């Protein structure tokens, strides 16, 4: 694997910092990556000064070294393994991106064919695994089913969970990328009472998934090439995003030595929240509630009023304090899809008005709240006939590529340790047990 170009280091940073805490002082080393902020290594701080650091929400804390994805939030930059997201979106495919994330380099023709063959030939579910679905309530949310199904995957591969064996690790990653679409489509079909389909290996990854989701046994599915293209693009854009909440969850669970299926199931659970992957579903619900372009201003006003507890879903990002580069790409695709599929969706007009109004509004400008990737992805999914409750599941299919890449990287990280944050204790100081008669 080629090493990142060290000439890319732009910042002049000290190689160490001194922290003085009362009488004591400690010299802490500073680590610098190929790009991005340098980090003060605080490992010695508690031993030397008795102090921990406090950083709720990890606003200023790096949890690992990683060579997979780079984000420059101020300048709206996203790169996978050094390749700008704009170039990958234009020239690559989701499966190639998955290979890149996992292996560090783009595949040559032979490597690409082998990878595609391996993924394609691990798409089937064990028949006993399919029967798990029937234990869920008929109206269960597909994300609830996906978490449960993925967590149980380890039970089918218990003889192949030797984390010391690189080939077993690689196969687990392939299995996850291959089977997540099959499981996701099955969860959806179960929830609407359709027979569960089998993967068709003559189709490529995204088209295969769309067939598994939408085709009924009684008639063939006619799929617009634009649908597969748009879905592939969305999968590329969602494939990884460095140490986001779900990926950090995968790594935290992975740090305990848990198997990769359990780690990815935990990642899916973390993704579910509306502050993370659940936002695309929340965006659509919000647009439906706003309903008409005339109601946009009152929604903006409500979002500015802290007491309302309402936020504009699909706006703002922890890292991008400029435009989200994925939102730029997806916005263009959103228009193409709607034009080509002949969808005239009034919600798009609401979305456009909302974007326009928020970008002009002092509250949003001052706080650098721009539309994020989820703002447009929901509208595209809706145009493609994907039901709202499946939006976060779609995100999970794509992000599985990133989760397995991070899990694989963590397995060979010589600095990896069990993740174990500390706390500021705010409970009672020691007190004596009081018997029932004294309470
Ligand atoms: N609408 C209105 N106000 C907002 C919004 C929003 N969407 N997002 C942030 N703010 C305000 C906050 O109230 C706060 O205001 P203040 O400084 O007056 O107190 C300020 O902007 C900073 O907000 P924080 O919550 O501190 O920002 P943080 O970086 O912690 O949160 C987050 C980022 C969670 C994404 C937030 O912007 C949000 O809730 N957005 C809506 C949900 C969403 O779209 N999530 C998807 C994230 S992208 C992804 O996972 C793919």
Tab-separated table of C-alpha atoms and ligand atoms in Angstrom:
chain	number	residue	atom	x	y	z
A	1	UNK	CA	0.000	0.000	0.000
A	2	UNK	CA	1.440	3.426	-0.907
A	3	UNK	CA	2.033	5.776	2.000
A	4	UNK	CA	0.292	9.159	2.161
A	5	UNK	CA	2.406	12.046	0.898
A	6	UNK	CA	3.983	13.662	3.941
A	7	UNK	CA	4.596	16.863	1.962
A	8	UNK	CA	0.860	17.432	2.401
A	9	UNK	CA	1.477	18.520	6.028
A	10	UNK	CA	0.721	22.222	6.049
A	11	UNK	CA	0.508	23.202	9.683
A	12	UNK	CA	3.503	24.233	11.748
A	13	UNK	CA	2.762	22.717	15.110
A	14	UNK	CA	4.815	22.171	18.240
A	15	UNK	CA	6.092	18.624	18.748
A	16	UNK	CA	5.032	18.812	22.398
A	17	UNK	CA	3.027	20.965	24.791
A	18	UNK	CA	3.524	21.590	28.474
A	19	UNK	CA	0.531	21.446	30.748
A	20	UNK	CA	0.886	23.041	34.157
A	21	UNK	CA	-1.533	21.933	36.826
A	22	UNK	CA	-0.830	23.761	40.099
A	23	UNK	CA	2.622	22.676	41.259
A	24	UNK	CA	2.950	19.951	38.678
A	25	UNK	CA	3.739	20.187	35.066
A	26	UNK	CA	3.876	17.581	32.344
A	27	UNK	CA	5.232	17.549	28.804
A	28	UNK	CA	2.781	15.937	26.401
A	29	UNK	CA	3.758	14.821	22.885
A	30	UNK	CA	1.874	16.123	19.861
A	31	UNK	CA	1.015	13.689	17.052
A	32	UNK	CA	0.585	14.888	13.494
A	33	UNK	CA	-1.093	12.968	10.700
A	34	UNK	CA	-0.740	13.524	6.965
A	35	UNK	CA	-3.595	16.037	6.956
A	36	UNK	CA	-5.804	17.669	9.556
A	37	UNK	CA	-5.418	18.862	13.113
A	38	UNK	CA	-2.509	17.682	15.216
A	39	UNK	CA	-3.404	16.014	18.506
A	40	UNK	CA	-1.988	16.349	21.991
A	41	UNK	CA	-1.415	12.876	23.446
A	42	UNK	CA	-2.834	13.131	26.964
A	43	UNK	CA	-2.162	9.535	28.065
A	44	UNK	CA	0.424	10.681	30.659
A	45	UNK	CA	-1.768	13.431	32.110
A	46	UNK	CA	-3.607	11.488	34.863
A	47	UNK	CA	-0.449	9.770	36.089
A	48	UNK	CA	1.566	12.996	36.230
A	49	UNK	CA	-1.116	15.439	37.414
A	50	UNK	CA	-4.056	13.373	38.687
A	51	UNK	CA	-6.278	15.100	36.124
A	52	UNK	CA	-8.444	13.600	33.401
A	53	UNK	CA	-9.787	15.577	30.457
A	54	UNK	CA	-13.491	16.249	29.871
A	55	UNK	CA	-14.847	16.290	26.323
A	56	UNK	CA	-18.526	15.442	26.179
A	57	UNK	CA	-19.428	14.451	22.631
A	58	UNK	CA	-15.770	14.099	21.612
A	59	UNK	CA	-15.666	17.658	20.305
A	60	UNK	CA	-11.860	17.767	20.492
A	61	UNK	CA	-10.755	14.173	20.885
A	62	UNK	CA	-9.250	11.743	18.381
A	63	UNK	CA	-9.923	8.140	19.405
A	64	UNK	CA	-7.556	6.360	16.993
A	65	UNK	CA	-5.188	6.714	14.075
A	66	UNK	CA	-6.857	5.885	10.778
A	67	UNK	CA	-5.799	5.933	7.123
A	68	UNK	CA	-9.277	5.410	5.670
A	69	UNK	CA	-11.223	8.665	5.365
A	70	UNK	CA	-10.314	12.322	5.671
A	71	UNK	CA	-12.740	15.174	6.258
A	72	UNK	CA	-11.944	18.879	6.283
A	73	UNK	CA	-15.124	20.317	7.715
A	74	UNK	CA	-14.154	23.968	7.212
A	75	UNK	CA	-13.467	23.525	3.516
A	76	UNK	CA	-16.112	20.909	2.709
A	77	UNK	CA	-13.598	18.179	1.790
A	78	UNK	CA	-14.233	14.429	1.973
A	79	UNK	CA	-11.756	11.834	0.713
A	80	UNK	CA	-11.727	8.040	0.891
A	81	UNK	CA	-8.147	6.738	0.973
A	82	UNK	CA	-7.042	10.076	-0.504
A	83	UNK	CA	-9.508	10.085	-3.406
A	84	UNK	CA	-11.883	13.094	-3.399
A	85	UNK	CA	-15.538	12.103	-3.071
A	86	UNK	CA	-16.335	14.119	-6.214
A	87	UNK	CA	-14.012	11.894	-8.317
A	88	UNK	CA	-15.259	8.656	-6.788
A	89	UNK	CA	-18.862	9.734	-7.322
A	90	UNK	CA	-18.203	10.450	-10.961
A	91	UNK	CA	-16.020	7.495	-11.931
A	92	UNK	CA	-16.367	4.685	-9.418
A	93	UNK	CA	-19.044	2.254	-8.231
A	94	UNK	CA	-20.153	1.349	-4.722
A	95	UNK	CA	-18.514	-2.061	-4.834
A	96	UNK	CA	-15.216	-0.591	-6.016
A	97	UNK	CA	-15.436	1.982	-3.209
A	98	UNK	CA	-16.078	-0.832	-0.712
A	99	UNK	CA	-12.903	-2.564	-1.962
A	100	UNK	CA	-10.976	0.696	-1.711
A	101	UNK	CA	-12.110	1.324	1.853
A	102	UNK	CA	-11.291	-2.224	2.937
A	103	UNK	CA	-7.979	-2.621	1.124
A	104	UNK	CA	-6.532	0.867	0.837
A	105	UNK	CA	-6.119	0.882	-2.961
A	106	UNK	CA	-8.406	0.823	-5.977
A	107	UNK	CA	-8.568	-2.721	-7.406
A	108	UNK	CA	-7.047	-3.655	-10.744
A	109	UNK	CA	-9.225	-5.613	-13.176
A	110	UNK	CA	-8.380	-9.005	-11.672
A	111	UNK	CA	-8.823	-7.850	-8.080
A	112	UNK	CA	-12.092	-6.181	-8.961
A	113	UNK	CA	-13.467	-9.317	-10.662
A	114	UNK	CA	-12.417	-11.487	-7.684
A	115	UNK	CA	-13.997	-9.117	-5.171
A	116	UNK	CA	-17.231	-8.880	-7.116
A	117	UNK	CA	-17.326	-12.670	-7.471
A	118	UNK	CA	-16.757	-13.171	-3.742
A	119	UNK	CA	-19.385	-10.637	-2.703
A	120	UNK	CA	-21.874	-11.998	-5.236
A	121	UNK	CA	-21.377	-15.565	-4.018
A	122	UNK	CA	-21.967	-14.734	-0.359
A	123	UNK	CA	-25.310	-12.990	-0.794
A	124	UNK	CA	-27.532	-15.916	0.221
A	125	UNK	CA	-28.846	-16.277	3.762
A	126	UNK	CA	-28.844	-19.593	5.585
A	127	UNK	CA	-32.459	-20.870	5.434
A	128	UNK	CA	-32.589	-21.088	9.244
A	129	UNK	CA	-31.526	-17.449	9.372
A	130	UNK	CA	-34.510	-16.470	7.208
A	131	UNK	CA	-36.870	-18.070	9.704
A	132	UNK	CA	-35.658	-15.652	12.420
A	133	UNK	CA	-37.623	-12.968	10.650
A	134	UNK	CA	-40.891	-14.709	11.343
A	135	UNK	CA	-40.424	-14.109	15.061
A	136	UNK	CA	-40.788	-10.358	14.597
A	137	UNK	CA	-44.132	-8.593	14.795
A	138	UNK	CA	-45.529	-7.991	11.329
A	139	UNK	CA	-45.256	-4.216	11.764
A	140	UNK	CA	-41.733	-4.130	13.255
A	141	UNK	CA	-39.514	-1.279	12.056
A	142	UNK	CA	-36.985	-2.652	9.524
A	143	UNK	CA	-34.111	-1.096	11.524
A	144	UNK	CA	-35.198	-3.087	14.597
A	145	UNK	CA	-35.154	-6.240	12.498
A	146	UNK	CA	-31.802	-5.373	10.914
A	147	UNK	CA	-30.136	-4.888	14.318
A	148	UNK	CA	-31.492	-8.233	15.528
A	149	UNK	CA	-30.688	-10.139	12.359
A	150	UNK	CA	-27.106	-8.859	12.136
A	151	UNK	CA	-26.451	-9.568	15.802
A	152	UNK	CA	-27.523	-13.149	15.278
A	153	UNK	CA	-25.274	-13.664	12.233
A	154	UNK	CA	-22.368	-14.721	14.435
A	155	UNK	CA	-24.328	-17.820	15.412
A	156	UNK	CA	-23.997	-19.093	11.839
A	157	UNK	CA	-20.236	-18.617	11.626
A	158	UNK	CA	-19.023	-19.556	15.102
A	159	UNK	CA	-16.245	-21.739	13.640
A	160	UNK	CA	-14.934	-18.844	11.607
A	161	UNK	CA	-14.543	-16.205	14.253
A	162	UNK	CA	-10.817	-16.445	14.926
A	163	UNK	CA	-9.945	-12.760	14.976
A	164	UNK	CA	-6.238	-13.603	14.802
A	165	UNK	CA	-6.694	-15.097	11.336
A	166	UNK	CA	-6.570	-12.386	8.617
A	167	UNK	CA	-8.447	-14.585	6.128
A	168	UNK	CA	-11.302	-15.202	8.577
A	169	UNK	CA	-11.469	-11.468	9.254
A	170	UNK	CA	-11.555	-10.703	5.529
A	171	UNK	CA	-14.273	-13.282	4.915
A	172	UNK	CA	-16.409	-11.860	7.718
A	173	UNK	CA	-16.111	-8.429	6.088
A	174	UNK	CA	-17.086	-9.852	2.668
A	175	UNK	CA	-20.035	-11.705	4.190
A	176	UNK	CA	-21.307	-8.554	5.853
A	177	UNK	CA	-21.080	-6.458	2.666
A	178	UNK	CA	-22.704	-9.286	0.682
A	179	UNK	CA	-25.532	-10.211	3.034
A	180	UNK	CA	-26.672	-6.868	4.430
A	181	UNK	CA	-28.718	-6.034	1.276
A	182	UNK	CA	-30.303	-9.510	1.317
A	183	UNK	CA	-31.227	-9.130	4.988
A	184	UNK	CA	-32.429	-5.534	4.521
A	185	UNK	CA	-34.698	-6.483	1.599
A	186	UNK	CA	-36.023	-9.487	3.544
A	187	UNK	CA	-36.840	-7.286	6.581
A	188	UNK	CA	-38.783	-4.928	4.352
A	189	UNK	CA	-40.695	-7.654	2.521
A	190	UNK	CA	-41.583	-9.355	5.769
A	191	UNK	CA	-42.935	-6.063	7.122
A	192	UNK	CA	-45.303	-5.688	4.144
A	193	UNK	CA	-46.204	-9.351	3.854
A	194	UNK	CA	-44.418	-10.114	0.578
A	195	UNK	CA	-42.595	-13.417	0.008
A	196	UNK	CA	-38.922	-13.094	0.757
A	197	UNK	CA	-36.843	-13.113	-2.426
A	198	UNK	CA	-33.491	-14.689	-3.224
A	199	UNK	CA	-30.532	-12.735	-4.610
A	200	UNK	CA	-30.023	-12.974	-8.367
A	201	UNK	CA	-26.345	-13.403	-8.993
A	202	UNK	CA	-26.533	-12.305	-12.614
A	203	UNK	CA	-27.220	-8.757	-11.415
A	204	UNK	CA	-24.730	-6.321	-9.970
A	205	UNK	CA	-24.829	-5.256	-6.306
A	206	UNK	CA	-27.248	-2.319	-6.331
A	207	UNK	CA	-29.573	-3.670	-9.036
A	208	UNK	CA	-29.658	-7.008	-7.224
A	209	UNK	CA	-30.740	-5.260	-4.057
A	210	UNK	CA	-33.470	-3.284	-5.840
A	211	UNK	CA	-34.778	-6.513	-7.372
A	212	UNK	CA	-34.767	-8.269	-4.007
A	213	UNK	CA	-36.720	-5.404	-2.534
A	214	UNK	CA	-39.217	-4.637	-5.244
A	215	UNK	CA	-39.775	-7.625	-7.510
A	216	UNK	CA	-42.902	-9.714	-6.957
A	217	UNK	CA	-43.020	-13.362	-8.082
A	218	UNK	CA	-45.930	-12.673	-10.419
A	219	UNK	CA	-44.217	-10.229	-12.766
A	220	UNK	CA	-40.732	-9.106	-13.757
A	221	UNK	CA	-39.482	-5.790	-12.412
A	222	UNK	CA	-38.800	-3.030	-14.878
A	223	UNK	CA	-36.072	-0.941	-13.360
A	224	UNK	CA	-34.940	2.386	-14.728
A	225	UNK	CA	-31.130	2.528	-15.136
A	226	UNK	CA	-31.364	5.945	-13.449
A	227	UNK	CA	-32.719	4.265	-10.293
A	228	UNK	CA	-29.678	1.988	-10.026
A	229	UNK	CA	-27.312	4.876	-10.849
A	230	UNK	CA	-28.827	7.140	-8.198
A	231	UNK	CA	-28.797	4.373	-5.605
A	232	UNK	CA	-25.170	3.522	-6.391
A	233	UNK	CA	-24.241	7.192	-5.965
A	234	UNK	CA	-26.052	7.398	-2.638
A	235	UNK	CA	-24.250	4.259	-1.475
A	236	UNK	CA	-20.869	5.751	-2.469
A	237	UNK	CA	-21.613	8.982	-0.592
A	238	UNK	CA	-22.754	7.117	2.514
A	239	UNK	CA	-20.024	4.472	2.491
A	240	UNK	CA	-17.787	6.060	5.125
A	241	UNK	CA	-17.370	9.192	7.192
A	242	UNK	CA	-14.390	8.578	9.494
A	243	UNK	CA	-15.089	8.438	13.250
A	244	UNK	CA	-18.827	9.261	13.222
A	245	UNK	CA	-21.101	7.955	16.001
A	246	UNK	CA	-21.887	4.570	14.425
A	247	UNK	CA	-18.312	3.901	13.267
A	248	UNK	CA	-16.988	4.863	16.688
A	249	UNK	CA	-19.553	2.449	18.146
A	250	UNK	CA	-18.277	-0.324	15.860
A	251	UNK	CA	-14.738	0.453	17.034
A	252	UNK	CA	-15.702	0.646	20.710
A	253	UNK	CA	-17.434	-2.728	20.557
A	254	UNK	CA	-14.557	-4.034	18.411
A	255	UNK	CA	-12.058	-2.879	21.056
A	256	UNK	CA	-13.443	-5.519	23.426
A	257	UNK	CA	-12.606	-8.307	20.965
A	258	UNK	CA	-16.269	-8.882	20.093
A	259	UNK	CA	-16.952	-10.537	16.744
A	260	UNK	CA	-17.520	-8.358	13.641
A	261	UNK	CA	-21.224	-9.233	13.339
A	262	UNK	CA	-21.872	-7.980	16.873
A	263	UNK	CA	-19.797	-4.852	16.134
A	264	UNK	CA	-21.733	-4.043	12.958
A	265	UNK	CA	-25.082	-4.741	14.663
A	266	UNK	CA	-24.049	-2.178	17.314
A	267	UNK	CA	-23.156	0.239	14.497
A	268	UNK	CA	-26.631	-0.187	13.002
A	269	UNK	CA	-28.194	0.565	16.394
A	270	UNK	CA	-26.133	3.762	16.705
A	271	UNK	CA	-27.035	4.788	13.161
A	272	UNK	CA	-30.739	4.542	13.944
A	273	UNK	CA	-30.911	7.742	16.023
A	274	UNK	CA	-32.382	10.874	14.383
A	275	UNK	CA	-29.233	12.871	15.161
A	276	UNK	CA	-27.330	10.434	12.908
A	277	UNK	CA	-28.624	8.109	10.158
A	278	UNK	CA	-32.230	8.428	11.256
A	279	UNK	CA	-32.120	12.013	9.961
A	280	UNK	CA	-33.055	11.105	6.361
A	281	UNK	CA	-36.324	9.590	7.597
A	282	UNK	CA	-36.850	12.590	9.876
A	283	UNK	CA	-36.250	14.999	6.949
A	284	UNK	CA	-39.073	13.490	4.956
A	285	UNK	CA	-41.441	13.492	7.902
A	286	UNK	CA	-40.552	17.146	8.509
A	287	UNK	CA	-41.133	18.085	4.833
A	288	UNK	CA	-44.481	16.303	4.919
A	289	UNK	CA	-45.434	18.199	8.071
A	290	UNK	CA	-44.431	21.518	6.508
A	291	UNK	CA	-46.560	20.421	3.559
A	292	UNK	CA	-46.586	23.574	1.448
A	293	UNK	CA	-43.996	26.193	0.435
A	294	UNK	CA	-46.055	28.894	2.211
A	295	UNK	CA	-45.379	27.134	5.529
A	296	UNK	CA	-41.591	27.211	5.167
A	297	UNK	CA	-41.040	30.487	7.025
A	298	UNK	CA	-42.976	29.346	10.090
A	299	UNK	CA	-40.860	26.151	10.167
A	300	UNK	CA	-37.704	28.280	10.053
A	301	UNK	CA	-39.020	30.451	12.874
A	302	UNK	CA	-39.872	27.384	14.934
A	303	UNK	CA	-36.362	25.943	14.429
A	304	UNK	CA	-34.856	29.230	15.661
A	305	UNK	CA	-36.949	29.144	18.807
A	306	UNK	CA	-34.991	26.989	21.281
A	307	UNK	CA	-38.077	26.448	23.412
A	308	UNK	CA	-39.864	24.686	20.563
A	309	UNK	CA	-37.345	21.824	20.755
A	310	UNK	CA	-37.624	21.654	16.946
A	311	UNK	CA	-34.576	21.511	14.686
A	312	UNK	CA	-34.472	21.580	10.921
A	313	UNK	CA	-33.756	17.966	10.096
A	314	UNK	CA	-31.043	17.572	7.445
A	315	UNK	CA	-29.327	20.798	8.510
A	316	UNK	CA	-26.099	21.145	10.423
A	317	UNK	CA	-23.209	18.807	10.937
A	318	UNK	CA	-20.713	18.218	13.697
A	319	UNK	CA	-17.751	18.384	11.311
A	320	UNK	CA	-18.863	20.305	8.199
A	321	UNK	CA	-19.073	23.912	9.188
A	322	UNK	CA	-19.115	24.780	5.495
A	323	UNK	CA	-21.198	23.018	2.827
A	324	UNK	CA	-21.403	19.211	3.117
A	325	UNK	CA	-19.669	18.091	-0.155
A	326	UNK	CA	-21.985	15.074	-0.334
A	327	UNK	CA	-25.019	17.373	-0.256
A	328	UNK	CA	-23.650	19.266	-3.274
A	329	UNK	CA	-23.340	16.052	-5.330
A	330	UNK	CA	-26.629	14.636	-4.190
A	331	UNK	CA	-28.562	17.847	-4.839
A	332	UNK	CA	-27.655	17.622	-8.524
A	333	UNK	CA	-28.615	13.928	-8.657
A	334	UNK	CA	-31.884	14.711	-6.914
A	335	UNK	CA	-32.912	17.034	-9.759
A	336	UNK	CA	-31.784	14.540	-12.421
A	337	UNK	CA	-33.769	11.698	-10.848
A	338	UNK	CA	-36.919	13.738	-10.511
A	339	UNK	CA	-36.655	14.990	-14.097
A	340	UNK	CA	-35.834	11.624	-15.641
A	341	UNK	CA	-38.371	9.602	-13.685
A	342	UNK	CA	-40.952	12.298	-14.337
A	343	UNK	CA	-41.600	12.765	-10.634
A	344	UNK	CA	-43.204	16.048	-9.831
A	345	UNK	CA	-42.968	15.976	-6.088
A	346	UNK	CA	-44.338	18.998	-4.216
A	347	UNK	CA	-42.036	18.101	-1.336
A	348	UNK	CA	-39.064	19.043	-3.524
A	349	UNK	CA	-40.377	22.556	-3.795
A	350	UNK	CA	-40.793	22.679	-0.040
A	351	UNK	CA	-37.217	21.391	0.288
A	352	UNK	CA	-35.841	23.989	-2.151
A	353	UNK	CA	-37.661	26.838	-0.413
A	354	UNK	CA	-36.475	25.610	2.948
A	355	UNK	CA	-32.871	25.416	1.794
A	356	UNK	CA	-33.076	28.871	0.215
A	357	UNK	CA	-34.690	30.451	3.265
A	358	UNK	CA	-32.299	28.823	5.766
A	359	UNK	CA	-29.202	29.778	3.770
A	360	UNK	CA	-30.289	33.424	3.884
A	361	UNK	CA	-31.309	33.439	7.514
A	362	UNK	CA	-28.914	35.038	10.003
A	363	UNK	CA	-29.500	32.300	12.620
A	364	UNK	CA	-28.407	29.524	10.238
A	365	UNK	CA	-25.640	31.574	8.574
A	366	UNK	CA	-24.078	32.539	11.910
A	367	UNK	CA	-24.084	28.954	13.172
A	368	UNK	CA	-22.892	27.597	9.812
A	369	UNK	CA	-25.875	25.288	9.493
A	370	UNK	CA	-25.930	23.999	5.896
A	371	UNK	CA	-27.991	21.184	4.375
A	372	UNK	CA	-26.297	17.856	4.988
A	373	UNK	CA	-26.357	14.652	2.934
A	374	UNK	CA	-29.634	13.523	4.482
A	375	UNK	CA	-31.497	16.570	3.320
A	376	UNK	CA	-31.613	15.363	-0.307
A	377	UNK	CA	-31.170	11.607	0.067
A	378	UNK	CA	-34.690	11.213	1.488
A	379	UNK	CA	-36.235	12.909	-1.537
A	380	UNK	CA	-34.307	10.662	-3.948
A	381	UNK	CA	-35.293	7.540	-2.018
A	382	UNK	CA	-38.907	8.672	-2.105
A	383	UNK	CA	-38.719	9.242	-5.873
A	384	UNK	CA	-37.303	5.724	-6.264
A	385	UNK	CA	-40.274	4.311	-4.406
A	386	UNK	CA	-38.343	3.358	-1.271
A	387	UNK	CA	-40.613	3.600	1.766
A	388	UNK	CA	-39.643	6.092	4.447
A	389	UNK	CA	-38.997	3.502	7.158
A	390	UNK	CA	-36.350	1.962	4.887
A	391	UNK	CA	-34.278	5.157	4.487
A	392	UNK	CA	-31.984	4.496	7.433
A	393	UNK	CA	-31.689	0.860	6.364
A	394	UNK	CA	-30.358	2.088	3.001
A	395	UNK	CA	-27.797	4.159	4.851
A	396	UNK	CA	-26.823	1.068	6.874
A	397	UNK	CA	-26.253	-1.012	3.718
A	398	UNK	CA	-23.834	1.589	2.375
A	399	UNK	CA	-22.118	2.296	5.697
A	400	UNK	CA	-21.421	-1.408	6.226
A	401	UNK	CA	-18.500	-0.921	3.803
A	402	UNK	CA	-17.042	1.748	6.092
A	403	UNK	CA	-17.772	-0.155	9.305
A	404	UNK	CA	-15.975	-3.289	8.128
A	405	UNK	CA	-13.031	-1.224	6.831
A	406	UNK	CA	-12.649	0.419	10.254
A	407	UNK	CA	-13.087	-2.868	12.075
A	408	UNK	CA	-10.387	-4.459	9.890
A	409	UNK	CA	-8.047	-1.519	10.457
A	410	UNK	CA	-8.579	-1.702	14.210
A	411	UNK	CA	-7.703	-5.416	14.289
A	412	UNK	CA	-4.123	-4.698	13.164
A	413	UNK	CA	-3.644	-1.412	15.037
A	414	UNK	CA	-0.700	-1.932	17.429
A	415	UNK	CA	-1.988	0.933	19.617
A	416	UNK	CA	-5.556	-0.403	19.897
A	417	UNK	CA	-6.804	-0.821	23.472
A	418	UNK	CA	-10.176	-1.507	24.977
A	419	UNK	CA	-12.168	1.740	24.816
A	420	UNK	CA	-12.922	2.873	28.338
A	421	UNK	CA	-13.744	6.582	28.895
A	422	UNK	CA	-13.699	8.162	32.359
A	423	UNK	CA	-16.314	10.436	33.929
A	424	UNK	CA	-16.892	13.391	36.191
A	425	UNK	CA	-18.805	11.780	39.017
A	426	UNK	CA	-21.720	13.950	40.181
A	427	UNK	CA	-23.470	11.514	42.511
A	428	UNK	CA	-23.444	11.300	46.304
A	429	UNK	CA	-20.217	11.086	48.254
A	430	UNK	CA	-20.004	7.927	50.403
A	431	UNK	CA	-22.966	7.450	52.745
A	432	UNK	CA	-24.198	4.646	54.977
A	433	UNK	CA	-26.916	2.207	54.051
A	434	UNK	CA	-30.214	3.135	55.682
A	435	UNK	CA	-32.600	0.403	56.755
A	436	UNK	CA	-36.196	0.474	55.443
A	437	UNK	CA	-37.485	1.979	58.717
A	438	UNK	CA	-35.115	4.999	58.347
A	439	UNK	CA	-35.996	6.015	54.779
B	1	LIG	N1	-31.837	23.398	13.386
B	1	LIG	C1	-31.810	24.478	14.207
B	1	LIG	N2	-30.775	24.785	15.008
B	1	LIG	C2	-29.712	23.981	14.988
B	1	LIG	C3	-29.657	22.830	14.146
B	1	LIG	C4	-30.777	22.557	13.328
B	1	LIG	N3	-30.784	21.490	12.515
B	1	LIG	N4	-28.476	22.180	14.329
B	1	LIG	C5	-27.802	22.909	15.244
B	1	LIG	N5	-28.538	23.986	15.641
B	1	LIG	C6	-28.101	25.053	16.549
B	1	LIG	C7	-28.082	24.611	18.003
B	1	LIG	O1	-29.303	24.871	18.654
B	1	LIG	C8	-26.937	25.428	18.552
B	1	LIG	O2	-27.394	26.737	18.736
B	1	LIG	P1	-26.777	27.686	19.936
B	1	LIG	O3	-25.333	27.863	19.599
B	1	LIG	O4	-27.590	28.921	19.884
B	1	LIG	O5	-27.003	26.897	21.210
B	1	LIG	C9	-25.934	25.477	17.395
B	1	LIG	O6	-26.743	25.342	16.215
B	1	LIG	C10	-24.873	24.375	17.445
B	1	LIG	O7	-25.559	23.129	17.555
B	1	LIG	P2	-24.963	21.841	18.269
B	1	LIG	O8	-26.103	20.951	18.653
B	1	LIG	O9	-24.013	22.274	19.329
B	1	LIG	O10	-24.135	21.230	17.064
B	1	LIG	P3	-23.583	19.757	16.985
B	1	LIG	O11	-22.366	19.821	16.139
B	1	LIG	O12	-23.456	19.164	18.347
B	1	LIG	O13	-24.768	18.956	16.254
B	1	LIG	C11	-26.114	17.883	14.623
B	1	LIG	C12	-24.730	18.486	14.966
B	1	LIG	C13	-26.495	16.782	15.659
B	1	LIG	C14	-26.042	17.220	13.258
B	1	LIG	C15	-27.180	19.009	14.659
B	1	LIG	O14	-26.836	20.012	13.727
B	1	LIG	C16	-28.599	18.481	14.378
B	1	LIG	O15	-29.286	18.089	15.319
B	1	LIG	N6	-29.044	18.488	13.093
B	1	LIG	C17	-30.331	17.940	12.716
B	1	LIG	C18	-30.261	16.435	12.608
B	1	LIG	C19	-29.496	15.969	11.384
B	1	LIG	O16	-29.697	16.452	10.263
B	1	LIG	N7	-28.618	14.980	11.593
B	1	LIG	C20	-27.846	14.367	10.492
B	1	LIG	C21	-26.387	14.553	10.722
B	1	LIG	S1	-25.495	14.082	9.298
B	1	LIG	C22	-25.440	12.394	9.323
B	1	LIG	O17	-25.506	11.737	10.312
B	1	LIG	C23	-25.283	11.766	8.019
